[in-house]
Coordinates of C-alpha atoms and ligand atoms in Angstrom, one line a residue:
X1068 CA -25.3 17.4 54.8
X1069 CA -22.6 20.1 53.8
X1070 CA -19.9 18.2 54.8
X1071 CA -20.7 15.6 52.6
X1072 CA -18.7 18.0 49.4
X1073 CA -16.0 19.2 52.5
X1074 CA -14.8 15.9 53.8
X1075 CA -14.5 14.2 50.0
X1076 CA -13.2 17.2 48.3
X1077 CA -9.3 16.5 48.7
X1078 CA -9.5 12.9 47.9
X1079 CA -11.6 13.5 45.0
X1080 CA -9.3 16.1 44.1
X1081 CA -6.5 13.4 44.2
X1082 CA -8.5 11.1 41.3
X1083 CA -9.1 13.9 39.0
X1084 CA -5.5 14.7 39.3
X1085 CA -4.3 10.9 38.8
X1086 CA -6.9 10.6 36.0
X1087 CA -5.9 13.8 34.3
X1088 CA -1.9 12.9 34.5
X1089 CA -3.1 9.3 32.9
X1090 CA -2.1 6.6 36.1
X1091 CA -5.0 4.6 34.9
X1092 CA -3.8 2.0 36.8
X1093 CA -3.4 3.6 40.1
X1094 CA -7.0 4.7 39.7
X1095 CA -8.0 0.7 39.0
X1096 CA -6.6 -0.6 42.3
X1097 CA -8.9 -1.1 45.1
X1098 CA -6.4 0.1 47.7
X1099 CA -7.3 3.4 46.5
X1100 CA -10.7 3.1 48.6
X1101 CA -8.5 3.2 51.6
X1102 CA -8.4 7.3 50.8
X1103 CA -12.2 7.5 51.8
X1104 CA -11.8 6.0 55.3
X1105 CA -10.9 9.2 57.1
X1106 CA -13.5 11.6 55.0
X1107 CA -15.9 8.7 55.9
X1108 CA -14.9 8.9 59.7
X1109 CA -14.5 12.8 59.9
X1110 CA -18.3 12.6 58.3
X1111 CA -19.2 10.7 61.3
X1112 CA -17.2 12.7 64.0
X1113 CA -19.2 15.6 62.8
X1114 CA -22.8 14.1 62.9
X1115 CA -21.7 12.4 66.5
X1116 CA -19.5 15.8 67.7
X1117 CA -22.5 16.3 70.7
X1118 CA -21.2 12.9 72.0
X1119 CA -17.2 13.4 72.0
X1120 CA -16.2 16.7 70.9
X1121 CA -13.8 15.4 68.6
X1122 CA -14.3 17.8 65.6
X1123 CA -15.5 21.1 67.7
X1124 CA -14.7 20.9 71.2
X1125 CA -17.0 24.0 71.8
X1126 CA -19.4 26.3 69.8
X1127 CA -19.6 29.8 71.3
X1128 CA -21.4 32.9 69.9
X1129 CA -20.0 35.8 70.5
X1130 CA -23.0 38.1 71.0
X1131 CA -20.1 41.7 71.5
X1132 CA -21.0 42.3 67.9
X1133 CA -23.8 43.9 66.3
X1134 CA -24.2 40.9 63.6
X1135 CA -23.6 37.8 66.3
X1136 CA -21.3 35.1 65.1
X1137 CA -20.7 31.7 65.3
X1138 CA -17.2 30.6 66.4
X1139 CA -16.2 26.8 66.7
X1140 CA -13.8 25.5 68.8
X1141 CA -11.7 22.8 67.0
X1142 CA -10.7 19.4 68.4
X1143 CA -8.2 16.6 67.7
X1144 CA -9.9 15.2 64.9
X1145 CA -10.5 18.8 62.8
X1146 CA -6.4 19.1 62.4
X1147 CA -6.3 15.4 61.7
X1148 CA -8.5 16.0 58.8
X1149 CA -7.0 19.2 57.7
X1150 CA -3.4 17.5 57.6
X1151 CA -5.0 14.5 55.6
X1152 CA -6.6 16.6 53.1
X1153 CA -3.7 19.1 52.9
X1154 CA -1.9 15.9 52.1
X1155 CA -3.9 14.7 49.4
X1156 CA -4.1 18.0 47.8
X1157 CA -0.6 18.7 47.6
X1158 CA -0.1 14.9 46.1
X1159 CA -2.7 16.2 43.2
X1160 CA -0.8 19.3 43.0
X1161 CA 2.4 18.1 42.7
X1162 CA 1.0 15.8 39.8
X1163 CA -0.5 18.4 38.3
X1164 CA 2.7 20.7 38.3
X1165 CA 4.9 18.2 36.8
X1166 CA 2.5 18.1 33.9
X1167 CA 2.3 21.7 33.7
X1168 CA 6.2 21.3 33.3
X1169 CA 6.6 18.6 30.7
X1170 CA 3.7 19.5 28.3
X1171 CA 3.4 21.2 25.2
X1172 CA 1.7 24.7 25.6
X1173 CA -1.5 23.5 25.0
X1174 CA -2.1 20.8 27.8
X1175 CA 0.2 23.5 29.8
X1176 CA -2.6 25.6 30.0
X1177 CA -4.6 23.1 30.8
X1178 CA -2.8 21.7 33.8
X1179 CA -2.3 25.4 34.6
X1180 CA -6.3 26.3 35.0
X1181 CA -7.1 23.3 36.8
X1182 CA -3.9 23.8 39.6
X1183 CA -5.5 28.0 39.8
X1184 CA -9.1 26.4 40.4
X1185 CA -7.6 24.5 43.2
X1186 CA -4.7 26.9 44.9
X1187 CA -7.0 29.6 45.5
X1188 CA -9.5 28.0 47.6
X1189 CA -7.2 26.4 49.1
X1190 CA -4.3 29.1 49.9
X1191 CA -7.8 31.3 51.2
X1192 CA -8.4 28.4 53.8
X1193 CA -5.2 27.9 54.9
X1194 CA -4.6 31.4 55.5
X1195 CA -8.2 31.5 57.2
X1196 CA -7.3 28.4 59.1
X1197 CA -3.9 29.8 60.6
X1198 CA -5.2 33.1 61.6
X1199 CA -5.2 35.6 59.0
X1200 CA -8.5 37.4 59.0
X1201 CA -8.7 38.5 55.5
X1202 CA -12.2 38.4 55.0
X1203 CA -13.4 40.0 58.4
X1204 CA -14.1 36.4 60.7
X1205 CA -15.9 35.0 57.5
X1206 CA -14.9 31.2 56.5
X1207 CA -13.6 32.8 52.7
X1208 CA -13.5 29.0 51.0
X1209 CA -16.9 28.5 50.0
X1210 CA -16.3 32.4 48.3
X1211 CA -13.0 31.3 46.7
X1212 CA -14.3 28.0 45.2
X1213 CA -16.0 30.7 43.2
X1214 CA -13.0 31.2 41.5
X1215 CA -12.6 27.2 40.8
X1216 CA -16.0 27.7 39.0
X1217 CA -15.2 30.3 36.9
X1218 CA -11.5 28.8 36.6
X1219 CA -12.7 25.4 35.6
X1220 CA -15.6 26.7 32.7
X1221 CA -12.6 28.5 31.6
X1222 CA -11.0 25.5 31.0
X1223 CA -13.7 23.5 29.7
X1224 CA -14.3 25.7 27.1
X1225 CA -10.9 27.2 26.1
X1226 CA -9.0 24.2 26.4
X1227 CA -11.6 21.5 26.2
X1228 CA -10.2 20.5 29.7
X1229 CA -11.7 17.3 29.9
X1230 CA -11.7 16.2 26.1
X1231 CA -8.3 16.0 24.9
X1232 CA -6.3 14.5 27.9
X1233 CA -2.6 15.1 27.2
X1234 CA -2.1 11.5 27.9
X1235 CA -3.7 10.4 25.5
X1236 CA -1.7 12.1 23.1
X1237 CA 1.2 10.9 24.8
X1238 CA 0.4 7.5 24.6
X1239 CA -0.5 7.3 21.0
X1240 CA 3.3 8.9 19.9
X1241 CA 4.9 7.1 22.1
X1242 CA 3.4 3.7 21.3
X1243 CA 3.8 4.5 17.4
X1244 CA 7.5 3.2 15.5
X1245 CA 7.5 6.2 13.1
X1246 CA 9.9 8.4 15.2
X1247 CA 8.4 11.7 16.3
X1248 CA 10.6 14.8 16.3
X1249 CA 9.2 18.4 17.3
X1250 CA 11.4 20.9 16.5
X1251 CA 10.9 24.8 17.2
X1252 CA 11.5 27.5 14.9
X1253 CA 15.2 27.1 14.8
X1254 CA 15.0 23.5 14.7
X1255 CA 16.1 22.7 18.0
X1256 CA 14.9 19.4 19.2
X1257 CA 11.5 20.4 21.8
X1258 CA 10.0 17.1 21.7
X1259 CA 10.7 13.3 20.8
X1260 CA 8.6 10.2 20.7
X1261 CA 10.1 6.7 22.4
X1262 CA 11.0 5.7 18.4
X1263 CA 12.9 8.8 18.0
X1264 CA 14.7 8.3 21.2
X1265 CA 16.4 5.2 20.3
X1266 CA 17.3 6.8 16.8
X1267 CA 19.3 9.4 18.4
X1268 CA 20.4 6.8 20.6
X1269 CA 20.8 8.9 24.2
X1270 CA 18.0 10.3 26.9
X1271 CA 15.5 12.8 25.7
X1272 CA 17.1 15.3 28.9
X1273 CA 20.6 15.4 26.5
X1274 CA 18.6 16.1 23.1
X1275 CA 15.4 18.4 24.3
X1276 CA 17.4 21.9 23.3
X1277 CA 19.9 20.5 21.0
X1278 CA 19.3 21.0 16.7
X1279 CA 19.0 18.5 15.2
X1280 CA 21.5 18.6 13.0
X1281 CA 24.0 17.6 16.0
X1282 CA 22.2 14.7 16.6
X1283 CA 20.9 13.4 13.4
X1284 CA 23.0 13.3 9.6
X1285 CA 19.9 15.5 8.3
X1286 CA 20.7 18.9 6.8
X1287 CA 18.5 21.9 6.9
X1288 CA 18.2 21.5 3.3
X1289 CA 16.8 18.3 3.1
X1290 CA 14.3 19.5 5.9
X1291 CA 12.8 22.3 3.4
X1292 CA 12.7 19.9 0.8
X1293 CA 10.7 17.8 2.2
X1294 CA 8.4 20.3 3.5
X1295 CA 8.0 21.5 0.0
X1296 CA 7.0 17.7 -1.5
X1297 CA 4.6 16.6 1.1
X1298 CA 3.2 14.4 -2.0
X1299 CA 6.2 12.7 -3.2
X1300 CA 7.9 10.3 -1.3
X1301 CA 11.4 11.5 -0.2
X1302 CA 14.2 8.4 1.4
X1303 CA 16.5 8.9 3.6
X1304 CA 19.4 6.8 4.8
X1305 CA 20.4 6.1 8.7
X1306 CA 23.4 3.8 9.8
X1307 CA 24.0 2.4 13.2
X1308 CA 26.8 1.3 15.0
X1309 CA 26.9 -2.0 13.1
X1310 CA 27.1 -0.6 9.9
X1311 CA 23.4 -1.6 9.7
X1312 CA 21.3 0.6 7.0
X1313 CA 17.9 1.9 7.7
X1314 CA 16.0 3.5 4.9
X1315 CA 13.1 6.3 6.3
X1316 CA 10.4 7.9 4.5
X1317 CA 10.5 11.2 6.2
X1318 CA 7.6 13.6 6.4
X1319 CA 7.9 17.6 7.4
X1320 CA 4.9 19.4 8.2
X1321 CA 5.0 22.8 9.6
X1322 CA 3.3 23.9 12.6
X1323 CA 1.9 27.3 13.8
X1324 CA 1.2 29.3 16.5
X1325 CA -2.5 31.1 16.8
X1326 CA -1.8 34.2 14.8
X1327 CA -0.2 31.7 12.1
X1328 CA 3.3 32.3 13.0
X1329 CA 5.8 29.3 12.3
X1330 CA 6.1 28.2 15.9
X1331 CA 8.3 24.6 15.0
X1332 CA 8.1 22.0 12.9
X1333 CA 7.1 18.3 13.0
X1334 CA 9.7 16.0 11.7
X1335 CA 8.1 11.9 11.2
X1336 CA 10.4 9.3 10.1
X1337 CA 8.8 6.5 8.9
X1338 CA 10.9 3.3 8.7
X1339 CA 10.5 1.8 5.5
X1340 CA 13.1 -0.7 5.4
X1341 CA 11.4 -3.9 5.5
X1342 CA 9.2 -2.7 2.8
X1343 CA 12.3 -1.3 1.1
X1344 CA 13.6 -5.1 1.4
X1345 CA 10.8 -6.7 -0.3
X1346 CA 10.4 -4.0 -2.9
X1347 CA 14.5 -4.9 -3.6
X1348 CA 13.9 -9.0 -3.3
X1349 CA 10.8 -8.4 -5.5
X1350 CA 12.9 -6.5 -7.9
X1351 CA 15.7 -9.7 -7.8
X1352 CA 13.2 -12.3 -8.5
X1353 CA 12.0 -10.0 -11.5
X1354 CA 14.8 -9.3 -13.0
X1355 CA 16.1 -13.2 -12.6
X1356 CA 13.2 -14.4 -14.0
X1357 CA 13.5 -12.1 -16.9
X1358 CA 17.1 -13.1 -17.7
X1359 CA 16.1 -17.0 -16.9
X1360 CA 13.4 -16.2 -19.9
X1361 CA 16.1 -14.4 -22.1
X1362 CA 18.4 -17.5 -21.6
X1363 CA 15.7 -20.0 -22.6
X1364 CA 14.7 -17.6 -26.2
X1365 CA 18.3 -17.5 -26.7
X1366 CA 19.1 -21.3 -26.2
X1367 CA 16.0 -21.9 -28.0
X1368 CA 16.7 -19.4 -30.7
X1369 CA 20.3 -20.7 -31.3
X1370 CA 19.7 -24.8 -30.8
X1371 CA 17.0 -24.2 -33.5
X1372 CA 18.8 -22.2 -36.2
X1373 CA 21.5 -25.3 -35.9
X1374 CA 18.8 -27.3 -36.4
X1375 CA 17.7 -26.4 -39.4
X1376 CA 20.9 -26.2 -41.4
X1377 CA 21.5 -30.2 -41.4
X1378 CA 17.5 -30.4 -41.6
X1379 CA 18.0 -28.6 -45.2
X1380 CA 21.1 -30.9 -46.0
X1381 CA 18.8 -34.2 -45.1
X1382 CA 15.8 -32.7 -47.2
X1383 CA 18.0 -31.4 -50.2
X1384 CA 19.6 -34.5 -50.9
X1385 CA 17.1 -36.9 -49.8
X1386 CA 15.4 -35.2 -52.6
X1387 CA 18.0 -35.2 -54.8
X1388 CA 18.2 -38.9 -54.3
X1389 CA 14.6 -39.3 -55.1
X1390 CA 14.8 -37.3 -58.2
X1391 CA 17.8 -40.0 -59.3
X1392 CA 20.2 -37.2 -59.4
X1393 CA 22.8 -39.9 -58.2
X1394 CA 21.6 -42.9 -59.9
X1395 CA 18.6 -44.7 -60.1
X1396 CA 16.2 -46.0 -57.4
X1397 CA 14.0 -48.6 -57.0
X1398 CA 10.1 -48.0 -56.6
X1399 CA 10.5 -49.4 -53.4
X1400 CA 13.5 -46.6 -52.3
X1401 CA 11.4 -44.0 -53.7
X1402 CA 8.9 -44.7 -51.1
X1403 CA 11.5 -44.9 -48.0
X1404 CA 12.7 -41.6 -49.8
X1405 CA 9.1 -40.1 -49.8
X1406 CA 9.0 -41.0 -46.1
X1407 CA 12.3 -39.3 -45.1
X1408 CA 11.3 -36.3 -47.1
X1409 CA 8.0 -35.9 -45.3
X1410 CA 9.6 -36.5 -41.9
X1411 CA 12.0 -34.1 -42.4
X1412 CA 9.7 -31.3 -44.1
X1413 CA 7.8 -32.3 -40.5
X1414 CA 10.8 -31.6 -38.4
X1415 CA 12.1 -28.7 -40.1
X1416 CA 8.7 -27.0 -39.8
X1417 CA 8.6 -27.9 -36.2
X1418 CA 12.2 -26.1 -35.9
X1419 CA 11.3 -23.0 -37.7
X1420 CA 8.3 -22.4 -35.4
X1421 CA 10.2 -22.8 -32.5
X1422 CA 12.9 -20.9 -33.9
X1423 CA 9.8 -18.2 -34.9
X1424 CA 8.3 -18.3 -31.5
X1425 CA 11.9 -17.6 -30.2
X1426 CA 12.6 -14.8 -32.0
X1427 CA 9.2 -13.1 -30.7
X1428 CA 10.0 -13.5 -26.6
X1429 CA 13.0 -12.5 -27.5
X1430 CA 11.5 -9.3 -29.1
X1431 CA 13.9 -9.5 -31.7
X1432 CA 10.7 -9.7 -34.7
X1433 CA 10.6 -6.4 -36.3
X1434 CA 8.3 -5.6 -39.1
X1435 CA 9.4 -4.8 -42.6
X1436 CA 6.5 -2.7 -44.2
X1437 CA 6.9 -2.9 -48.1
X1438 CA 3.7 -2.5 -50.8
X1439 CA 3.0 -6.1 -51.5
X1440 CA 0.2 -8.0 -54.2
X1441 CA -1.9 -9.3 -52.2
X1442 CA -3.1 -11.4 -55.2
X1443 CA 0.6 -12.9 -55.3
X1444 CA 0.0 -13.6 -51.8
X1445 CA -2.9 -15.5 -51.8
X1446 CA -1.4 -17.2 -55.0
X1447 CA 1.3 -18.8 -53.0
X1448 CA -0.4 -19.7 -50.0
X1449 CA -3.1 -21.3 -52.3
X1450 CA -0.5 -23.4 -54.1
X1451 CA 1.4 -24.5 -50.9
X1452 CA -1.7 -26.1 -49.1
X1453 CA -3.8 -26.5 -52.4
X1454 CA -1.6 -30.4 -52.6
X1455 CA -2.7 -31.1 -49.3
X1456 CA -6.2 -30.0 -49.6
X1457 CA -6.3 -32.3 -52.4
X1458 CA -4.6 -35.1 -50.7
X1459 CA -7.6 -35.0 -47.6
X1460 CA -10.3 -34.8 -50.9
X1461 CA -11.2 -31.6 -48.7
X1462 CA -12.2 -28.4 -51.3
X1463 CA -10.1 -25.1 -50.8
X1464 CA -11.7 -21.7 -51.9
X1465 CA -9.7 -18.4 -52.1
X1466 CA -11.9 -15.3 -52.3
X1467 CA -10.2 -11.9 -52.2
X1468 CA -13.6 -9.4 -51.9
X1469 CA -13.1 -5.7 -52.9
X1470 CA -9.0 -5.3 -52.2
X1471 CA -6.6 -3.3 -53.7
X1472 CA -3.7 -5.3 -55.2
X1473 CA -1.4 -3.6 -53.7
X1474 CA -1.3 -2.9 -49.9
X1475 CA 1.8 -1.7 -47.3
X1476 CA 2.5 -4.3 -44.9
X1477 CA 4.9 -6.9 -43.8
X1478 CA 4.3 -9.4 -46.5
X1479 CA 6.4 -12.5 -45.2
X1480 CA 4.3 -12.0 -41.7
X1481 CA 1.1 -11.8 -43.4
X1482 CA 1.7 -14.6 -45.1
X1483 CA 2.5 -16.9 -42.4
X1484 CA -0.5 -16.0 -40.6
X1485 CA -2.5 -16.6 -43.4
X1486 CA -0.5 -20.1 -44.1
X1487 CA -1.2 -21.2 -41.0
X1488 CA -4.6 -21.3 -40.6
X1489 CA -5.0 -22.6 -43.8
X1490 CA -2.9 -25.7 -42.7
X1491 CA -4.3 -25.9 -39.5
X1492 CA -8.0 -26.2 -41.3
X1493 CA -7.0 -28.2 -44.0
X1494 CA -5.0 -30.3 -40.9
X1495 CA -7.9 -31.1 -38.4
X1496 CA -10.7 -31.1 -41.2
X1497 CA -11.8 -34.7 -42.2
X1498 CA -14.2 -33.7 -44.7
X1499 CA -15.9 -30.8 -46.8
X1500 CA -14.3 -27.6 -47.5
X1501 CA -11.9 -24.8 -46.1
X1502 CA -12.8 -21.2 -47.6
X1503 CA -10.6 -18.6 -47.1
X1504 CA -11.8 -15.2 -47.6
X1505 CA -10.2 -11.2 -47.7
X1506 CA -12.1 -8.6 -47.7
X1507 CA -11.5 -4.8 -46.4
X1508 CA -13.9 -4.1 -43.5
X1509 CA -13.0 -0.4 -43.7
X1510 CA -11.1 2.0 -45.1
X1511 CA -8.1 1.1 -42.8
X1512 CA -9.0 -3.0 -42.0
X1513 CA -8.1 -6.2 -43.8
X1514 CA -9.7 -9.2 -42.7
X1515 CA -8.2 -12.4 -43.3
X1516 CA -10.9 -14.9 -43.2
X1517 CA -10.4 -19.4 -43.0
X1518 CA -14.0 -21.1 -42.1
X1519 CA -13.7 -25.0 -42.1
X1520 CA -16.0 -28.0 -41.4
X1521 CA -14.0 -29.4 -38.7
X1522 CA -14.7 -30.3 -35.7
X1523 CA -15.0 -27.2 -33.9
X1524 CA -13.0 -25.9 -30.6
X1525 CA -15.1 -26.7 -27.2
X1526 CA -15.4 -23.6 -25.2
X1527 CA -13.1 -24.0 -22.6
X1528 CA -10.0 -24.0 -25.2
X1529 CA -11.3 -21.0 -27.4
X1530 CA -8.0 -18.9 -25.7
X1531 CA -6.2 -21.6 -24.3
X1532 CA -5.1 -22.6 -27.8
X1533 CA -3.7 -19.3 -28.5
X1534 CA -0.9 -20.1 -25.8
X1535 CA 1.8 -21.6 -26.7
X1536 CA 2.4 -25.3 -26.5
X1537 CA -1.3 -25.7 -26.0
X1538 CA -3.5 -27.9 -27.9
X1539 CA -6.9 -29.3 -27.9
X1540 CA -6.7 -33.1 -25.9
X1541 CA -8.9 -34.7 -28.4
X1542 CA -8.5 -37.6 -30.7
X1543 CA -8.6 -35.5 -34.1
X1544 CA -5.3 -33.2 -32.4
X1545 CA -4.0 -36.0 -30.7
X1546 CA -4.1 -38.0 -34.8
X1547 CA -1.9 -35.0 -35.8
X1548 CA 1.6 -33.8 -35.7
X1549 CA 2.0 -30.5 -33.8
X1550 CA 3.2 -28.7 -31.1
X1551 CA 1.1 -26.0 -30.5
X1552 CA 3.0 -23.4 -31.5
X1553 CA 1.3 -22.2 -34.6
X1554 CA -1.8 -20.1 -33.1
X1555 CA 0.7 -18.6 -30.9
X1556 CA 2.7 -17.5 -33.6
X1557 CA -0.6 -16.0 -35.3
X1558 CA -1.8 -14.3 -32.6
X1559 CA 1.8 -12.8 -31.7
X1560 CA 2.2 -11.5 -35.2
X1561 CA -0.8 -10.2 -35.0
X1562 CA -0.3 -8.3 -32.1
X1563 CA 2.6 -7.0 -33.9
X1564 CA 0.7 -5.6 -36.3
X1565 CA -1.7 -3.8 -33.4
X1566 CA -4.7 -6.3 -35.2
X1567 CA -6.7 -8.3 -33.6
X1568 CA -7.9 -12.6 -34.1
X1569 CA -11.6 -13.8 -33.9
X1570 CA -12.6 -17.1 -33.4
X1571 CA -16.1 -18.3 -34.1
X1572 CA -16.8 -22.1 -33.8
X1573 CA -19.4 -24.7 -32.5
X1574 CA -18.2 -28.3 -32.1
X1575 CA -19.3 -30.4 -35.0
X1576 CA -19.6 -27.6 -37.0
X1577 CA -16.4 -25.7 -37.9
X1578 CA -14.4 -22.8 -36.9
X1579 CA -13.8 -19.5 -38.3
X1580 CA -10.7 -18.0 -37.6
X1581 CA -10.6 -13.7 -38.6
X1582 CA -7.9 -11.7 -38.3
X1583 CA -8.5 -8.3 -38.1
X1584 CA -5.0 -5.9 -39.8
X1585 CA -5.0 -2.2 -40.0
X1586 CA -3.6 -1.7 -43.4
X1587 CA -2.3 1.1 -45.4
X1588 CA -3.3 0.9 -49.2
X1589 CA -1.1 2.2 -51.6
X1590 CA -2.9 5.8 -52.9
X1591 CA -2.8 5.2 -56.8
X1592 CA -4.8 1.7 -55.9
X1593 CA -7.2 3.1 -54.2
Ligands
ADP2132 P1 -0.7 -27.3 -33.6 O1 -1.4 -27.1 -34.9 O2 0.8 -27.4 -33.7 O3 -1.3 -28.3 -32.7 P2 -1.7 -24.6 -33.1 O4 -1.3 -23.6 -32.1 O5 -1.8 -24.2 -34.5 O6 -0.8 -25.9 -32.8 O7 -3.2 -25.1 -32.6 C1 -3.4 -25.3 -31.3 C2 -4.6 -26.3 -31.2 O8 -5.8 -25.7 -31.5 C3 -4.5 -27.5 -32.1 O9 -3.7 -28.5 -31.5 C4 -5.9 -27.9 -32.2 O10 -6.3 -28.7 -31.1 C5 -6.7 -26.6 -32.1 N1 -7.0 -26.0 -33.5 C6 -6.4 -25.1 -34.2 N2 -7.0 -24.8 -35.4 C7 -8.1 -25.6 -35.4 C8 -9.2 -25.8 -36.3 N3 -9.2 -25.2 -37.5 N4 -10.1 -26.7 -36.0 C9 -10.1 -27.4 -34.9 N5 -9.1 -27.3 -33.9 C10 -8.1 -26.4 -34.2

């Protein structure tokens, strides 16, 4: 039964060894069950050594001694085993010693505990084995493995031997695209990942010793700023042989030894130029889109200013012709005349809100804050839609509710606001009444206020009308001239003033439209 640990030790020896060294796939193939046929045969030589004398030819005591002992003859089969598992242990060695040479101190020590836990055991058997009688005709191994005991707990706790496999910490930077550069203390190149290897662009044996600086266009200066502004992302540009630019976002991190002495640094270059190129296409598309929606304001801005000077030519003197300024006209003429004039105040209207709704995109609507009667105000937008109102038989109410006269604002804007939601009420009202109220909601708030009886706004358009261009696909709109452009304008001029529009309606009923204007009052008014 105790040869069951001697006659598997080497080959298990071999597995740890490939295990440890990371040839997974060597350990996966079945040829590797091959390595137990001889521990399986020497197990049997020993249990059947009576029969054939193989493994001990002959067992003599030698009885001269006080303390008799044991002495075994060894047959054919003994060296054959020996030179097998000699092999095997020198192939685990020799795996484990080129680790112990190509890792990073850590893993070094490692590599370095596990290759003591098996060379002293062994070396003590060998010399046993060929004659040297150290230990006074006593078999030293099973003594020595001792050694691999303590060597190995060592290593298990010390170095978590069996946790963190150097390989896989080899596999995970080498299978990563951010190139990995360990420099020591006086940034000499110590260590590179596969990435950073075809950065620099020649085998890791011509770098490994080399600074950096030979190798790669990066100054010690950038190096300790980037160190310094972990947080912030740094850029840095490569070039290839073709001219082709790469664009890195380099990280530095500083890395110490036990006692917290600066032992290297760790240099990652991220490559960021794919995300650079989208970030720069992005940026493109922006700005063309931008420029595209300059051009259109400015087209629309300028087609609509020449616009409206023959617009005022047709109106002026289609009026004046009217009037009989040139000669009389029949009743009939008057009419054609009454037509043209009403198309043409139509048209003109149209052209100033386009040429209004320009103006805004184009950001080119300032505000000109003057004290202003708001009394005056309300005068003028009464009489301009009081004619209508009249026309439609609809009643129009002004109400001004507990306002100074005079207030600081941008009367020409506040006016327009307030003109068109009067003509907009008066426009898709078919009967009763449009009341417009102001009132101050607070010591710094003006409400404008226009309820009608109209037919309301459904639901789904109670913002979509505020865009522009947008109006409600119902017969009352469709019956009327428009283009969508007024609540746009009011709620962009409102905007302007940092206020704010309410609408309250239910179809059938009405809609209240309330606009909301921080207002400065002047202090004697008050
Ligand atoms: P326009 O008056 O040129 O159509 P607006 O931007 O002023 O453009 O209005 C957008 C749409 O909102 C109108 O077409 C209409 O459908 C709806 N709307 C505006 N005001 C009222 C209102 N007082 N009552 C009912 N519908 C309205």
């Amino acid at each position: 039964m105790e040869y069951f640990g001697v006659v598997s030790l080497s080959t298990l020896w071999l597995l740890l060894a490939l295990r440890y060294t990371g040839r997974e796939k060597w350990l996966a193939s079945a040829k590797l069950r091959l390595l137990f046929i001889v521990p399986i045969l020497t197990l049997l030589a020993i249990w059947t050594n009576e029969a054939h004398g193989l493994m001990w030819h002959q067992v003599v005591i030698d009885p001269s001694d006080p303390f008799p002992i044991l002495y075994w003859m060894r047959g054919v089969w003994f060296w054959v085993f020996t030179v097998y598992t000699y092999l095997l242990l020198l192939l685990g060695t020799i795996l484990l010693i080129e680790t112990v040479v190509r890792s990073h101190d850590l893993y070094r020590g490692q590599a370095v505990v596990l290759l003591i836990g098996a060379l002293v055991p062994w070396i003590g058997n060998a010399l046993y084995l060929f004659g040297f009688d150290l230990f006074g005709r006593l078999v030293p191994t099973p003594v020595l493995f001792t050694f691999t005991g303590v060597a190995m707990a060592w290593g298990l706790f010390r170095f978590q031997l069996l946790d963190i496999v150097p390989v896989a910490r080899e596999a995970v930077l080498e299978s990563m695209s951010d190139a990995v550069i360990v420099l020591d203390e006086q940034n000499r190149i110590v260590d590179l990942n596969a990435a950073a290897q075809s950065l620099i662009d020649s085998p890791t044996s011509e770098v490994v010793g080399k600074p950096f600086s030979q190798l790669l266009p990066i100054g010690l200066d950038s190096i300790q700023r980037w160190e310094e502004r972990s947080e912030t992302r740094n850029e840095m540009i490569l070039e290839d042989e073709d001219h082709k630019q790469y664009t890195f976002d380099p990280r530095v991190s500083l890395l110490h030894d036990r006692r917290g002495k600066l032992a290297g640094r760790l240099l990652v270059l991220r490559d960021i130029t794919e995300r650079k190129q989208i970030e720069e296409a992005l940026r493109l598309a922006r700005d063309q889109a931008l420029e595209s929606s300059r051009m259109k304001s400015r087209l629309l801005a300028n087609v609509s200013h020449e616009l409206r000077t023959p617009l005022g030519a047709i109106l002026g003197y289609s009026e004046f012709l009217r009037d009989g300024t040139y000669g009389s006209v029949s009743e009939e003429q008057v009419d054609i005349l009454e037509k043209i004039i009403e198309s043409t105040s139509y048209l003109s209207r149209l052209v100033s809100q386009l040429l209004e709704q320009a103006k805004i995109e184009a950001g080119q609507t300032t505000l000109n804050m003057l004290p202003f009667s708001l009394q005056e105000l309300v005068e003028r937008v009464e009489s301009k839609s009081s004619i209508e109102a009249r026309a439609k038989g609809l009643s129009l109410l002004f109400r001004l509710e507990d306002v100074p006269n005079i207030v600081i604002g941008d009367e020409r804007k506040i006016e327009q606001i307030l003109l068109n939601l009067v003509s907009n009420a008066l426009k898709f009202t078919g009967e009763g009444e449009v009341q417009v109220r102001i009132y101050r909601c607070d010591e710094h708030q003006l409400a404008l206020q226009v309820t009608d009886t109209g037919p309301g706004i459904p639901d789904d358009m109670r913002e979509e009308i505020f865009k522009p261009f947008r109006r409600v696909d119902d017969s009352v709109t469709r019956e009327h001239g428009g283009i969508g452009l007024g609540l746009a304008i009011v709620e962009q001029l409102v905007m302007l003033m940092e206020g704010r529009i309410e609408l309250e309606t239910a179809l059938g009923t009405g809609s209240t439209f309330t606009v909301f204007l921080p207002i400065d009052y002047e202090k004697e008014t008050l």
